[in-house]
CSV table of C-alpha atoms in Angstrom, one decimal:
chain,number,residue,atom,x,y,z
A,28,UNK,CA,62.7,78.5,108.4
A,29,UNK,CA,60.4,75.2,107.9
A,30,UNK,CA,61.0,72.0,109.2
A,31,UNK,CA,63.7,70.5,106.4
A,32,UNK,CA,62.7,66.7,107.6
A,33,UNK,CA,59.5,66.8,105.9
A,34,UNK,CA,61.1,67.9,102.2
A,35,UNK,CA,61.7,63.8,100.9
A,36,UNK,CA,64.1,65.1,97.3
A,37,UNK,CA,63.2,63.3,94.7
A,38,UNK,CA,64.6,58.8,94.6
A,39,UNK,CA,63.8,55.9,92.0
A,40,UNK,CA,61.6,53.7,94.9
A,41,UNK,CA,63.3,50.5,95.7
A,42,UNK,CA,63.3,47.2,94.0
A,43,UNK,CA,59.3,45.2,94.7
A,44,UNK,CA,62.0,42.2,96.2
A,45,UNK,CA,65.5,41.0,95.3
A,46,UNK,CA,65.9,40.5,91.8
A,47,UNK,CA,67.8,37.5,90.2
A,48,UNK,CA,71.7,37.9,89.4
A,49,UNK,CA,71.0,38.4,86.3
A,50,UNK,CA,67.6,40.2,85.3
A,51,UNK,CA,69.4,42.4,88.5
A,52,UNK,CA,72.9,42.3,86.1
A,53,UNK,CA,70.2,43.7,82.9
A,54,UNK,CA,68.8,46.2,84.8
A,55,UNK,CA,71.9,47.9,86.3
A,56,UNK,CA,73.6,48.2,82.2
A,57,UNK,CA,70.8,51.0,82.2
A,58,UNK,CA,70.2,51.9,86.2
A,59,UNK,CA,72.4,50.6,88.8
A,60,UNK,CA,70.1,52.2,91.9
A,61,UNK,CA,67.2,50.1,90.4
A,62,UNK,CA,67.9,47.4,91.4
A,63,UNK,CA,67.8,47.7,95.1
A,64,UNK,CA,65.7,47.0,97.5
A,65,UNK,CA,63.9,48.6,100.3
A,66,UNK,CA,66.4,45.8,102.8
A,67,UNK,CA,69.5,47.3,100.9
A,68,UNK,CA,69.2,50.2,103.3
A,69,UNK,CA,69.1,47.9,106.0
A,70,UNK,CA,71.3,45.8,105.8
A,71,UNK,CA,75.5,45.6,106.3
A,72,UNK,CA,76.7,42.9,104.5
A,73,UNK,CA,75.2,41.6,100.9
A,74,UNK,CA,76.1,38.8,98.3
A,75,UNK,CA,75.1,38.0,95.1
A,76,UNK,CA,77.0,34.6,93.3
A,77,UNK,CA,77.3,34.3,89.1
A,78,UNK,CA,78.5,31.3,88.0
A,79,UNK,CA,82.6,31.4,89.1
A,80,UNK,CA,82.4,34.8,90.9
A,81,UNK,CA,81.0,36.4,93.9
A,82,UNK,CA,79.5,40.0,94.1
A,83,UNK,CA,80.2,41.8,97.7
A,84,UNK,CA,78.3,44.6,99.1
A,85,UNK,CA,79.9,46.1,102.1
A,86,UNK,CA,77.4,48.1,103.5
A,87,UNK,CA,78.3,49.2,107.2
A,88,UNK,CA,80.7,51.4,108.5
A,89,UNK,CA,83.6,49.5,109.8
A,90,UNK,CA,83.5,46.7,106.6
A,91,UNK,CA,83.5,49.7,104.3
A,92,UNK,CA,87.2,50.5,106.8
A,93,UNK,CA,88.1,46.7,106.5
A,94,UNK,CA,88.0,45.8,102.7
A,95,UNK,CA,89.0,49.8,101.6
A,96,UNK,CA,91.1,51.5,104.2
A,97,UNK,CA,93.1,48.6,106.1
A,98,UNK,CA,92.8,45.7,103.6
A,99,UNK,CA,93.5,48.4,100.5
A,100,UNK,CA,96.2,45.6,98.6
A,101,UNK,CA,94.6,43.0,98.4
A,102,UNK,CA,90.7,46.1,97.8
A,103,UNK,CA,93.0,48.4,95.0
A,104,UNK,CA,92.2,47.3,91.8
A,105,UNK,CA,88.8,49.2,90.3
A,106,UNK,CA,86.7,46.6,89.0
A,107,UNK,CA,87.4,45.7,85.6
A,108,UNK,CA,83.8,46.3,84.3
A,109,UNK,CA,84.8,49.7,85.2
A,110,UNK,CA,88.3,49.6,83.4
A,111,UNK,CA,87.3,48.1,80.5
A,112,UNK,CA,83.7,50.9,80.7
A,113,UNK,CA,87.0,53.7,81.2
A,114,UNK,CA,89.8,53.6,79.3
A,115,UNK,CA,89.0,53.9,76.4
A,116,UNK,CA,89.2,57.1,77.3
A,117,UNK,CA,91.3,57.7,80.1
A,118,UNK,CA,94.2,55.4,78.8
A,119,UNK,CA,95.8,54.0,81.9
A,120,UNK,CA,95.3,57.1,84.2
A,121,UNK,CA,96.1,57.5,87.7
A,122,UNK,CA,92.4,57.1,87.9
A,123,UNK,CA,92.2,53.3,87.1
A,124,UNK,CA,96.2,51.9,87.4
A,125,UNK,CA,96.6,50.1,90.6
A,126,UNK,CA,99.2,48.9,91.7
A,127,UNK,CA,103.4,50.8,91.4
A,128,UNK,CA,101.5,51.8,88.8
A,129,UNK,CA,98.8,53.4,90.6
A,130,UNK,CA,101.7,54.8,92.8
A,131,UNK,CA,103.7,56.4,91.2
A,132,UNK,CA,100.9,58.4,89.7
A,133,UNK,CA,98.9,59.5,92.0
A,134,UNK,CA,102.9,61.6,93.1
A,135,UNK,CA,102.9,63.1,90.3
A,136,UNK,CA,99.7,64.6,90.0
A,137,UNK,CA,98.4,65.3,93.8
A,138,UNK,CA,100.8,67.8,94.3
A,139,UNK,CA,100.1,70.3,91.3
A,140,UNK,CA,96.6,69.9,93.3
A,141,UNK,CA,96.9,70.6,97.2
A,142,UNK,CA,95.1,72.2,99.4
A,143,UNK,CA,97.6,74.3,100.0
A,144,UNK,CA,98.2,75.4,96.0
A,145,UNK,CA,94.3,75.8,95.3
A,146,UNK,CA,94.2,80.3,96.3
A,147,UNK,CA,96.2,80.2,92.3
A,148,UNK,CA,93.5,77.8,90.7
A,149,UNK,CA,91.0,81.4,92.6
A,150,UNK,CA,91.1,82.7,88.6
A,151,UNK,CA,89.6,79.9,87.2
A,152,UNK,CA,86.9,79.2,89.1
A,153,UNK,CA,84.7,83.1,89.3
A,154,UNK,CA,85.7,83.7,85.7
A,155,UNK,CA,84.6,80.4,84.9
A,156,UNK,CA,81.5,80.5,87.3
A,157,UNK,CA,80.8,84.4,86.6
A,158,UNK,CA,80.5,83.1,82.2
A,159,UNK,CA,77.9,81.5,83.7
A,160,UNK,CA,76.2,83.4,85.5
A,161,UNK,CA,75.9,85.8,81.8
A,162,UNK,CA,74.7,83.0,80.2
A,163,UNK,CA,72.2,81.7,82.2
A,164,UNK,CA,70.9,85.8,82.6
A,165,UNK,CA,70.7,85.9,78.7
A,166,UNK,CA,68.5,82.9,78.6
A,167,UNK,CA,65.1,82.5,77.4
A,168,UNK,CA,63.0,79.6,78.4
A,169,UNK,CA,64.3,76.5,80.3
A,170,UNK,CA,67.5,76.0,80.3
A,171,UNK,CA,69.2,72.6,81.4
A,172,UNK,CA,71.5,73.1,83.9
A,173,UNK,CA,72.9,69.4,83.9
A,174,UNK,CA,75.2,70.4,80.5
A,175,UNK,CA,75.3,74.5,81.8
A,176,UNK,CA,77.5,72.8,84.6
A,177,UNK,CA,78.7,70.6,82.5
A,178,UNK,CA,80.2,72.5,80.4
A,179,UNK,CA,81.2,75.9,82.6
A,180,UNK,CA,82.9,73.3,85.0
A,181,UNK,CA,85.0,71.6,81.6
A,182,UNK,CA,86.2,75.3,81.9
A,183,UNK,CA,87.3,75.5,84.9
A,184,UNK,CA,89.7,73.0,84.6
A,185,UNK,CA,90.9,73.7,80.8
A,186,UNK,CA,91.5,77.5,81.9
A,187,UNK,CA,93.9,75.1,85.0
A,188,UNK,CA,95.4,73.5,82.0
A,189,UNK,CA,96.0,75.6,79.3
A,190,UNK,CA,94.9,78.7,79.6
A,191,UNK,CA,93.4,81.6,76.9
A,192,UNK,CA,94.9,78.4,74.4
A,193,UNK,CA,91.1,76.5,75.7
A,194,UNK,CA,88.1,77.8,74.7
A,195,UNK,CA,84.3,77.4,76.3
A,196,UNK,CA,83.5,76.3,72.7
A,197,UNK,CA,86.3,73.4,74.0
A,198,UNK,CA,84.5,72.6,77.0
A,199,UNK,CA,81.3,72.4,75.8
A,200,UNK,CA,82.5,70.4,72.9
A,201,UNK,CA,84.5,68.3,75.5
A,202,UNK,CA,81.4,67.9,78.4
A,203,UNK,CA,78.9,67.2,75.4
A,204,UNK,CA,80.6,64.5,73.9
A,205,UNK,CA,82.0,62.5,76.9
A,206,UNK,CA,77.2,62.7,78.3
A,207,UNK,CA,77.6,60.9,74.9
A,208,UNK,CA,79.4,58.8,75.7
A,209,UNK,CA,78.7,57.3,79.2
A,210,UNK,CA,75.4,56.8,77.5
A,211,UNK,CA,77.1,55.0,75.1
A,212,UNK,CA,79.7,52.9,77.1
A,213,UNK,CA,78.8,48.9,79.1
A,214,UNK,CA,78.7,50.0,82.3
A,215,UNK,CA,78.2,46.8,83.9
A,216,UNK,CA,80.1,43.5,82.1
A,217,UNK,CA,77.7,41.2,82.3
A,218,UNK,CA,79.6,38.1,80.1
A,219,UNK,CA,82.2,39.7,81.7
A,220,UNK,CA,81.4,38.9,85.5
A,221,UNK,CA,80.5,35.5,84.3
A,222,UNK,CA,83.7,34.6,83.8
A,223,UNK,CA,82.8,34.7,79.5
A,224,UNK,CA,84.6,36.4,77.2
A,225,UNK,CA,83.3,39.5,75.1
A,226,UNK,CA,82.4,38.3,72.0
A,227,UNK,CA,80.1,40.8,71.1
A,228,UNK,CA,83.0,43.8,72.2
A,229,UNK,CA,83.1,45.3,69.2
A,230,UNK,CA,79.7,46.1,67.8
A,231,UNK,CA,78.2,46.5,71.8
A,232,UNK,CA,81.4,49.3,71.8
A,233,UNK,CA,81.9,50.9,68.5
A,234,UNK,CA,80.1,54.1,69.2
A,235,UNK,CA,82.0,54.4,72.9
A,236,UNK,CA,85.6,53.9,70.8
A,237,UNK,CA,84.5,57.1,67.9
A,238,UNK,CA,83.6,59.6,71.2
A,239,UNK,CA,86.7,58.3,73.1
A,240,UNK,CA,89.0,59.0,70.5
A,241,UNK,CA,87.5,62.3,70.0
A,242,UNK,CA,87.7,63.2,73.4
A,243,UNK,CA,91.1,61.8,73.7
A,244,UNK,CA,92.2,64.2,70.3
A,245,UNK,CA,90.9,66.9,70.8
A,246,UNK,CA,92.4,66.8,73.9
A,247,UNK,CA,95.8,65.8,72.3
A,248,UNK,CA,95.9,68.8,70.3
A,249,UNK,CA,95.1,71.5,72.3
A,250,UNK,CA,98.7,69.8,74.5
A,251,UNK,CA,99.9,70.3,71.2
A,252,UNK,CA,98.9,73.6,70.2
A,253,UNK,CA,101.2,75.3,73.6
A,254,UNK,CA,103.4,73.4,73.0
A,255,UNK,CA,105.6,71.0,75.0
A,256,UNK,CA,107.1,74.4,77.1
A,257,UNK,CA,103.7,76.3,77.9
A,258,UNK,CA,100.4,76.1,79.3
A,259,UNK,CA,99.4,76.9,83.2
A,260,UNK,CA,101.9,76.3,85.7
A,261,UNK,CA,99.3,73.0,86.8
A,262,UNK,CA,100.4,71.3,82.9
A,263,UNK,CA,104.0,72.1,83.4
A,264,UNK,CA,104.4,70.3,86.3
A,265,UNK,CA,102.4,67.7,85.4
A,266,UNK,CA,104.6,67.8,82.2
A,267,UNK,CA,107.9,67.3,84.6
A,268,UNK,CA,107.1,64.4,85.8
A,269,UNK,CA,109.1,61.8,84.5
A,270,UNK,CA,106.5,59.1,85.3
A,271,UNK,CA,104.3,61.2,83.0
A,272,UNK,CA,104.8,61.3,79.3
A,273,UNK,CA,103.5,61.2,75.2
A,274,UNK,CA,100.5,58.9,75.9
A,275,UNK,CA,101.2,59.4,80.0
A,276,UNK,CA,100.3,62.8,80.2
A,277,UNK,CA,97.7,62.3,77.7
A,278,UNK,CA,96.0,60.0,80.0
A,279,UNK,CA,96.7,61.9,83.3
A,280,UNK,CA,95.2,65.5,81.5
A,281,UNK,CA,92.0,64.1,80.1
A,282,UNK,CA,91.6,62.1,83.5
A,283,UNK,CA,91.5,65.3,85.0
A,284,UNK,CA,89.5,67.0,82.5
A,285,UNK,CA,86.4,64.4,83.5
A,286,UNK,CA,87.1,63.6,86.3
A,287,UNK,CA,87.5,66.9,88.2
A,288,UNK,CA,84.9,68.3,85.9
A,289,UNK,CA,82.3,65.2,87.2
A,290,UNK,CA,81.9,65.5,89.7
A,291,UNK,CA,81.4,69.0,90.5
A,292,UNK,CA,79.0,69.1,87.5
A,293,UNK,CA,77.7,67.5,89.3
A,294,UNK,CA,76.8,68.3,92.8
A,295,UNK,CA,76.1,71.8,91.3
A,296,UNK,CA,73.3,69.7,89.6
A,297,UNK,CA,71.5,68.2,92.6
A,298,UNK,CA,72.0,71.4,94.6
A,299,UNK,CA,70.3,73.1,92.5
A,300,UNK,CA,67.8,71.1,91.6
A,301,UNK,CA,67.5,71.2,95.7
A,302,UNK,CA,67.4,74.8,96.1
A,303,UNK,CA,64.5,74.8,93.3
A,304,UNK,CA,62.1,72.4,95.3
A,305,UNK,CA,62.8,73.6,98.2
A,306,UNK,CA,62.8,77.7,98.4
A,307,UNK,CA,63.4,78.6,102.2
A,308,UNK,CA,66.6,76.8,101.3
A,309,UNK,CA,67.1,79.1,98.1
A,310,UNK,CA,67.4,82.3,100.4
A,311,UNK,CA,68.9,81.1,103.3
A,312,UNK,CA,71.9,80.8,100.4
A,313,UNK,CA,71.3,84.1,99.4
A,314,UNK,CA,71.4,86.2,102.8
A,315,UNK,CA,74.8,84.7,103.0
A,316,UNK,CA,76.3,84.8,99.9
A,317,UNK,CA,78.2,88.6,98.7
A,318,UNK,CA,76.5,89.8,95.9
A,319,UNK,CA,79.8,90.2,94.6
A,320,UNK,CA,82.8,87.4,93.5
A,321,UNK,CA,83.6,85.9,96.5
A,322,UNK,CA,87.7,85.5,97.4
A,323,UNK,CA,89.3,82.9,98.0
A,324,UNK,CA,89.2,83.7,102.0
A,325,UNK,CA,85.4,84.2,102.0
A,326,UNK,CA,84.5,80.6,101.1
A,327,UNK,CA,85.2,79.0,104.6
A,328,UNK,CA,82.8,81.4,105.7
A,329,UNK,CA,79.6,80.6,104.1
A,330,UNK,CA,78.6,77.7,106.2
A,331,UNK,CA,74.8,77.3,105.8
A,332,UNK,CA,76.2,77.7,101.2
A,333,UNK,CA,78.3,74.8,101.5
A,334,UNK,CA,76.7,72.6,104.7
A,335,UNK,CA,73.5,72.3,101.3
A,336,UNK,CA,76.3,71.4,98.9
A,337,UNK,CA,77.1,68.8,101.4
A,338,UNK,CA,73.5,67.1,102.3
A,339,UNK,CA,73.1,67.3,97.7
A,340,UNK,CA,76.4,65.1,98.0
A,341,UNK,CA,74.5,62.3,101.1
A,342,UNK,CA,71.3,61.8,99.0
A,343,UNK,CA,72.6,62.6,95.3
A,344,UNK,CA,77.2,61.5,95.3
A,345,UNK,CA,77.9,61.7,92.7
A,346,UNK,CA,80.2,58.6,92.1
A,347,UNK,CA,77.5,56.4,93.6
A,348,UNK,CA,78.9,53.0,93.5
A,349,UNK,CA,83.3,52.3,94.4
A,350,UNK,CA,83.8,48.7,92.8
A,351,UNK,CA,87.2,47.4,93.7
A,352,UNK,CA,88.6,43.0,92.7
A,353,UNK,CA,90.2,41.3,94.9
A,354,UNK,CA,93.7,40.8,93.9
A,355,UNK,CA,94.2,38.0,96.2
A,356,UNK,CA,91.6,35.7,98.0
A,357,UNK,CA,90.1,36.7,101.5
A,358,UNK,CA,87.8,36.1,104.1
A,359,UNK,CA,84.8,39.3,105.4
A,360,UNK,CA,82.9,38.1,107.9
A,361,UNK,CA,81.3,34.8,107.1
A,362,UNK,CA,81.7,35.0,103.6
A,363,UNK,CA,85.7,33.8,100.8
A,364,UNK,CA,86.6,36.3,98.7
A,365,UNK,CA,88.5,34.5,95.8
A,366,UNK,CA,90.8,36.4,94.0
A,367,UNK,CA,89.1,38.8,91.1
A,368,UNK,CA,86.4,38.3,92.8
A,369,UNK,CA,83.9,42.3,93.5
A,370,UNK,CA,83.6,43.9,96.8
A,371,UNK,CA,81.6,47.4,96.7
A,372,UNK,CA,80.7,50.1,99.0
A,373,UNK,CA,77.9,52.3,97.8
A,374,UNK,CA,77.1,55.6,99.0
A,375,UNK,CA,74.0,55.7,97.6
A,376,UNK,CA,73.1,53.1,100.1
A,377,UNK,CA,75.0,53.6,103.5
A,378,UNK,CA,74.1,58.0,102.9
A,379,UNK,CA,70.6,56.5,103.1
A,380,UNK,CA,71.4,53.9,105.3
A,381,UNK,CA,68.4,53.4,108.0
A,382,UNK,CA,70.4,52.2,110.9
A,383,UNK,CA,73.2,55.1,109.8
A,384,UNK,CA,71.2,58.2,110.1
A,385,UNK,CA,68.3,59.6,111.2
A,386,UNK,CA,65.7,60.4,108.5
A,387,UNK,CA,68.1,58.8,106.1
A,388,UNK,CA,65.6,60.4,102.7
A,389,UNK,CA,64.7,64.0,104.3
A,390,UNK,CA,67.1,67.0,103.1
A,391,UNK,CA,68.6,67.9,106.2
A,392,UNK,CA,71.4,70.6,106.0
A,393,UNK,CA,72.0,70.3,109.7
A,394,UNK,CA,73.5,67.6,109.7
A,395,UNK,CA,77.1,69.4,108.9
A,396,UNK,CA,76.6,72.6,110.9
A,397,UNK,CA,79.0,72.8,113.6
A,398,UNK,CA,81.9,72.0,114.6
A,399,UNK,CA,81.3,68.8,116.0
A,400,UNK,CA,79.0,67.9,112.8
A,401,UNK,CA,81.6,65.0,111.8
A,402,UNK,CA,81.3,64.0,115.0
A,403,UNK,CA,77.8,63.2,115.1
A,404,UNK,CA,77.7,61.0,112.0
A,405,UNK,CA,79.3,56.9,112.4
A,406,UNK,CA,83.1,57.0,110.7
A,407,UNK,CA,82.9,56.2,106.8
A,408,UNK,CA,79.1,56.2,106.4
A,409,UNK,CA,79.7,58.9,104.1
A,410,UNK,CA,82.1,59.1,100.8
A,411,UNK,CA,81.9,62.3,98.2
A,412,UNK,CA,85.0,61.6,97.3
A,413,UNK,CA,86.1,57.7,97.6
A,414,UNK,CA,87.5,56.4,100.5
A,415,UNK,CA,91.4,54.6,101.7
A,416,UNK,CA,94.6,56.3,99.7
A,417,UNK,CA,93.1,56.4,96.3
A,418,UNK,CA,90.3,58.8,97.9
A,419,UNK,CA,89.4,61.2,95.1
A,420,UNK,CA,93.0,63.8,95.4
A,421,UNK,CA,91.3,66.8,93.6
A,422,UNK,CA,88.1,66.9,96.5
A,423,UNK,CA,90.0,70.0,98.1
A,424,UNK,CA,90.0,71.9,93.9
A,425,UNK,CA,86.2,70.8,93.8
A,426,UNK,CA,85.2,71.3,96.6
A,427,UNK,CA,86.8,75.3,96.1
A,428,UNK,CA,85.1,75.4,92.1
A,429,UNK,CA,81.2,74.7,94.0
A,430,UNK,CA,81.4,77.0,96.5
A,431,UNK,CA,82.6,79.5,94.5
A,432,UNK,CA,79.6,78.3,91.8
A,433,UNK,CA,77.2,78.4,94.5
A,434,UNK,CA,78.2,82.2,95.9
A,435,UNK,CA,77.6,82.9,92.2
A,436,UNK,CA,74.8,82.0,91.2
A,437,UNK,CA,72.8,80.9,93.8
A,438,UNK,CA,72.8,85.0,95.0
A,439,UNK,CA,71.3,86.3,91.6
A,440,UNK,CA,69.2,83.8,90.6
A,441,UNK,CA,66.1,81.6,92.4
A,442,UNK,CA,65.5,78.1,90.4
A,443,UNK,CA,62.3,76.3,89.7
A,444,UNK,CA,62.3,73.4,88.3
A,445,UNK,CA,60.8,74.0,84.5
A,446,UNK,CA,57.5,72.5,83.5
A,447,UNK,CA,55.8,69.1,83.6
A,448,UNK,CA,59.4,68.6,83.4
A,449,UNK,CA,60.0,65.5,86.7
A,450,UNK,CA,64.2,65.3,87.9
A,451,UNK,CA,65.1,61.2,87.5
A,452,UNK,CA,68.1,60.3,89.5
A,453,UNK,CA,70.0,57.4,87.0
A,454,UNK,CA,73.3,55.5,88.0
A,455,UNK,CA,75.9,54.1,85.2
A,456,UNK,CA,79.2,55.6,85.3
A,457,UNK,CA,78.3,58.6,87.5
A,458,UNK,CA,74.8,59.6,89.5
A,459,UNK,CA,73.6,62.2,86.6
A,460,UNK,CA,69.6,63.4,85.6
A,461,UNK,CA,68.1,61.2,83.2
A,462,UNK,CA,67.5,63.8,80.3
A,463,UNK,CA,69.1,66.3,81.9
A,464,UNK,CA,68.3,69.0,84.4
A,465,UNK,CA,65.5,71.9,83.1
A,466,UNK,CA,65.4,75.1,85.2
A,467,UNK,CA,63.6,78.2,84.3
A,468,UNK,CA,66.2,81.0,85.5
A,469,UNK,CA,65.3,84.4,87.2
A,470,UNK,CA,67.2,87.0,88.4
A,471,UNK,CA,66.6,87.8,91.9
């Protein structure tokens, strides 16, 4: 196998110098990655000051641990601009709730998707992955695999919640609507960050709110269609919680469908790009994977494929920025933090930090091979699913569905970039490829 260290997959060039605070925020509204200069990949802490507010980036493992684990109570709240961007679509769900409300919601949603019960969802993974493979086999011409994976993984989540009451067409519409919502939503509230009222919000958010209403309406109709006693064991378990009634249940179901689909679909998209750009990796994965759909017990045996997925999440973390808002004054190193100041952990930077990783921009799945792989990297330097008490409750669920899709698709197909297409990472609410990921798909 050729040396993987020589392969540097696509990444945006660092900004030429640190932009001013206002200029940086204006650029971040379209792509957060565009604001980071070269020294951001070496520094431990850096700050930007706005009128009335400090933004601090925790860019060293020990600082990340201090903020997101040790001082969780102080930094448990997601930033206001993230809350405002997502509330129209996921309401007050566990993803943006904090304090006692978050604890109550988290306690309700975690048991039904606990790792110990993942085998019950395996048929959903296989069914949706097989349907995706059949669609790829029928495709004529280039396919946007980003859109295909978003619909396919949405199908997984719909099957897990509603069973056959939801259709692949429902999944496609939900995925497309959420993609359009992300494009329309304001992810960096410039006026709010400066402490000013958002007098233009009614205008800039009108399309986003319409899309959010469409999406929530479709999920609400599915809930009504299965009735108060219908649906899958997962839905019945959610309904059994006294914390999830009425609109609260809708919030959590929408959150589960969108957050659950988003991370897995994005991971599959970037993993497919890496396999397309490095055929030796694709061949090694195909040689490891079975011809027949895998059993749930088989998934842990695909060590190299799992390492490729993990390296994909290092280079292209689905959530590239974690933003928290201080609930009380604090001090981080030499900086005084006031209530409502913003503290960020940026997996995009941590995962490519020059002092934490050897050849940080190179594609090396071997980083994740071997029983001592986790001990070979600093703790809190790799955050594909978040950190601290707010780490993704569905992390194991997401990894299992990605592995099933990888096992079925990379064994059957060879992927190449469509002629003339260049992948471009773009980070707004999540790290998606700008313009999709157009591929030519051929059977092996």
